[in-house]
Amino acid sequence: MELVKYPDPILMSPCENVAEFGDETSGIADAMLELMYEFKGLGLAGPQAGLSKKIVVINPSGKQEDEIVLLNPEIVNFFGECKFQEGCLSFPGIYAKITRPDKVDCVAQMLDGREVSFSCEGLLARIVQHELDHLNGVLLYDRMGPLGRKAHQRELRRLRKEYRGG
Ligand code: ZN
């Protein structure tokens, strides 16, 4: 499993639902967590690991007990608004201030297929929203807007060049 970076087209495509809740999906989640820790991320979504599937792994603290794996997650309600600096493992070296809701209610499935609903706010809500964007093919690039893209045009150009192997 390797980290997929912008502008790989898999990052821009909406993902398929996960329909398998056994060892295979657990194995994928473990490998994604490992990849996330390797690059010191707080979250990682399927497409960033080369899988166009609705799976995200999250760990806001880096402590093992705070690991979260969500399958087929959806945001069902959101509240408030806040601006926060965001990075993305698929955009190394780029950080942009993005405005998003401050609190979200979500539904998702666990690795055993069980459905859960939960609310989160602050940093966790921020990570959840960022990772769920990935499942819909929406990237930091899209969220940063024209001004952000202009401010980061040099880094974006570097990533495109690296992707082409130049
Ligand atoms: Zn990301």
mmCIF file of C-alpha atoms in Angstrom, residues 31-158:
data_model
loop_
_atom_site.group_PDB
_atom_site.id
_atom_site.type_symbol
_atom_site.label_atom_id
_atom_site.label_comp_id
_atom_site.label_asym_id
_atom_site.label_seq_id
_atom_site.Cartn_x
_atom_site.Cartn_y
_atom_site.Cartn_z
ATOM 1 C CA ALA A 31 -2.648 -1.281 6.492
ATOM 2 C CA MET A 32 -4.204 2.185 6.128
ATOM 3 C CA LEU A 33 -3.524 2.980 9.798
ATOM 4 C CA GLU A 34 0.087 1.922 9.325
ATOM 5 C CA LEU A 35 0.401 4.159 6.252
ATOM 6 C CA MET A 36 -1.206 7.077 8.129
ATOM 7 C CA TYR A 37 1.239 6.685 11.056
ATOM 8 C CA GLU A 38 4.194 6.380 8.695
ATOM 9 C CA PHE A 39 3.408 9.824 7.273
ATOM 10 C CA LYS A 40 2.284 11.265 10.629
ATOM 11 C CA GLY A 41 -1.249 11.986 9.451
ATOM 12 C CA LEU A 42 -4.342 12.391 11.605
ATOM 13 C CA GLY A 43 -6.577 10.695 9.064
ATOM 14 C CA LEU A 44 -6.465 8.773 5.802
ATOM 15 C CA ALA A 45 -9.195 7.929 3.302
ATOM 16 C CA GLY A 46 -9.427 4.960 0.896
ATOM 17 C CA PRO A 47 -8.399 6.812 -2.293
ATOM 18 C CA GLN A 48 -5.211 8.038 -0.591
ATOM 19 C CA ALA A 49 -4.252 4.381 -0.232
ATOM 20 C CA GLY A 50 -5.212 3.599 -3.827
ATOM 21 C CA LEU A 51 -8.641 2.159 -2.943
ATOM 22 C CA SER A 52 -11.779 3.805 -4.294
ATOM 23 C CA LYS A 53 -13.794 2.579 -1.299
ATOM 24 C CA LYS A 54 -15.674 4.347 1.484
ATOM 25 C CA ILE A 55 -13.256 3.622 4.285
ATOM 26 C CA VAL A 56 -11.478 6.148 6.497
ATOM 27 C CA VAL A 57 -9.064 5.765 9.398
ATOM 28 C CA ILE A 58 -8.610 8.549 11.933
ATOM 29 C CA ASN A 59 -6.481 9.124 14.976
ATOM 30 C CA PRO A 60 -6.447 12.669 16.368
ATOM 31 C CA SER A 61 -3.948 11.906 19.171
ATOM 32 C CA GLY A 62 -1.710 9.134 17.833
ATOM 33 C CA LYS A 63 -2.568 6.953 20.862
ATOM 34 C CA GLN A 64 -3.743 3.485 19.908
ATOM 35 C CA GLU A 65 -6.953 3.735 21.966
ATOM 36 C CA ASP A 66 -8.034 6.743 19.887
ATOM 37 C CA GLU A 67 -8.004 4.890 16.548
ATOM 38 C CA ILE A 68 -11.243 5.194 14.585
ATOM 39 C CA VAL A 69 -12.186 3.181 11.497
ATOM 40 C CA LEU A 70 -15.354 4.221 9.663
ATOM 41 C CA LEU A 71 -17.020 2.453 6.746
ATOM 42 C CA ASN A 72 -19.586 4.157 4.510
ATOM 43 C CA PRO A 73 -19.672 7.265 6.735
ATOM 44 C CA GLU A 74 -22.089 10.107 6.094
ATOM 45 C CA ILE A 75 -22.642 13.499 7.672
ATOM 46 C CA VAL A 76 -26.326 13.869 8.508
ATOM 47 C CA ASN A 77 -26.285 17.249 10.243
ATOM 48 C CA PHE A 78 -23.873 20.104 10.843
ATOM 49 C CA PHE A 79 -23.698 23.164 13.055
ATOM 50 C CA GLY A 80 -21.715 26.353 13.409
ATOM 51 C CA GLU A 81 -18.702 27.445 11.438
ATOM 52 C CA CYS A 82 -15.000 27.815 12.041
ATOM 53 C CA LYS A 83 -11.828 28.478 10.121
ATOM 54 C CA PHE A 84 -8.901 26.158 10.686
ATOM 55 C CA GLN A 85 -5.582 25.394 9.034
ATOM 56 C CA GLU A 86 -5.726 22.072 7.170
ATOM 57 C CA GLY A 87 -3.121 19.894 5.602
ATOM 58 C CA CYS A 88 -3.460 16.663 3.631
ATOM 59 C CA LEU A 89 -1.053 13.761 3.161
ATOM 60 C CA SER A 90 -1.862 13.878 -0.564
ATOM 61 C CA PHE A 91 -0.698 17.539 -0.672
ATOM 62 C CA PRO A 92 2.608 17.407 1.217
ATOM 63 C CA GLY A 93 3.862 20.831 2.248
ATOM 64 C CA ILE A 94 0.545 22.630 1.636
ATOM 65 C CA TYR A 95 -1.572 24.081 4.440
ATOM 66 C CA ALA A 96 -4.634 26.221 3.898
ATOM 67 C CA LYS A 97 -7.214 27.858 6.120
ATOM 68 C CA ILE A 98 -10.577 26.283 5.355
ATOM 69 C CA THR A 99 -13.980 27.291 6.737
ATOM 70 C CA ARG A 100 -16.197 24.371 7.714
ATOM 71 C CA PRO A 101 -18.971 23.569 10.180
ATOM 72 C CA ASP A 102 -17.643 23.253 13.732
ATOM 73 C CA LYS A 103 -19.827 20.325 14.770
ATOM 74 C CA VAL A 104 -21.201 17.387 12.779
ATOM 75 C CA ASP A 105 -23.517 14.443 13.350
ATOM 76 C CA CYS A 106 -22.501 11.303 11.467
ATOM 77 C CA VAL A 107 -23.647 7.801 10.730
ATOM 78 C CA ALA A 108 -21.247 5.051 9.688
ATOM 79 C CA GLN A 109 -20.610 1.332 9.894
ATOM 80 C CA MET A 110 -17.947 -0.334 11.997
ATOM 81 C CA LEU A 111 -15.653 -3.123 10.822
ATOM 82 C CA ASP A 112 -18.216 -5.723 11.952
ATOM 83 C CA GLY A 113 -20.957 -4.021 9.932
ATOM 84 C CA ARG A 114 -22.663 -2.548 12.995
ATOM 85 C CA GLU A 115 -24.186 0.889 12.382
ATOM 86 C CA VAL A 116 -23.169 3.743 14.647
ATOM 87 C CA SER A 117 -24.143 7.359 14.936
ATOM 88 C CA PHE A 118 -22.054 9.954 16.712
ATOM 89 C CA SER A 119 -21.489 13.679 17.097
ATOM 90 C CA CYS A 120 -18.132 15.371 17.093
ATOM 91 C CA GLU A 121 -16.714 18.867 17.190
ATOM 92 C CA GLY A 122 -13.455 20.755 17.016
ATOM 93 C CA LEU A 123 -10.423 18.890 15.669
ATOM 94 C CA LEU A 124 -12.203 15.547 15.295
ATOM 95 C CA ALA A 125 -15.082 17.153 13.352
ATOM 96 C CA ARG A 126 -12.497 18.816 11.148
ATOM 97 C CA ILE A 127 -10.719 15.515 10.395
ATOM 98 C CA VAL A 128 -13.996 13.654 9.808
ATOM 99 C CA GLN A 129 -15.141 16.284 7.290
ATOM 100 C CA HIS A 130 -11.798 16.303 5.506
ATOM 101 C CA GLU A 131 -11.734 12.508 5.194
ATOM 102 C CA LEU A 132 -15.374 12.305 4.086
ATOM 103 C CA ASP A 133 -14.606 14.850 1.373
ATOM 104 C CA HIS A 134 -12.024 12.385 0.040
ATOM 105 C CA LEU A 135 -14.733 9.721 -0.331
ATOM 106 C CA ASN A 136 -16.612 12.098 -2.626
ATOM 107 C CA GLY A 137 -13.515 13.011 -4.631
ATOM 108 C CA VAL A 138 -13.344 16.471 -3.027
ATOM 109 C CA LEU A 139 -9.847 17.673 -2.161
ATOM 110 C CA LEU A 140 -8.047 20.382 -0.239
ATOM 111 C CA TYR A 141 -7.450 21.830 -3.712
ATOM 112 C CA ASP A 142 -11.198 22.292 -4.191
ATOM 113 C CA ARG A 143 -11.776 23.659 -0.689
ATOM 114 C CA MET A 144 -8.970 26.229 -0.689
ATOM 115 C CA GLY A 145 -10.687 28.258 -3.440
ATOM 116 C CA PRO A 146 -9.092 30.354 -6.178
ATOM 117 C CA LEU A 147 -7.140 32.573 -3.759
ATOM 118 C CA GLY A 148 -5.686 29.588 -1.908
ATOM 119 C CA ARG A 149 -4.766 27.912 -5.182
ATOM 120 C CA LYS A 150 -3.018 31.061 -6.302
ATOM 121 C CA ALA A 151 -1.152 31.352 -3.003
ATOM 122 C CA HIS A 152 0.032 27.737 -3.330
ATOM 123 C CA GLN A 153 0.555 27.618 -7.082
ATOM 124 C CA ARG A 154 4.248 26.864 -6.795
ATOM 125 C CA GLU A 155 3.733 23.820 -4.515
ATOM 126 C CA LEU A 156 0.820 22.624 -6.669
ATOM 127 C CA ARG A 157 2.979 22.853 -9.775
ATOM 128 C CA ARG A 158 5.723 20.898 -8.010
#
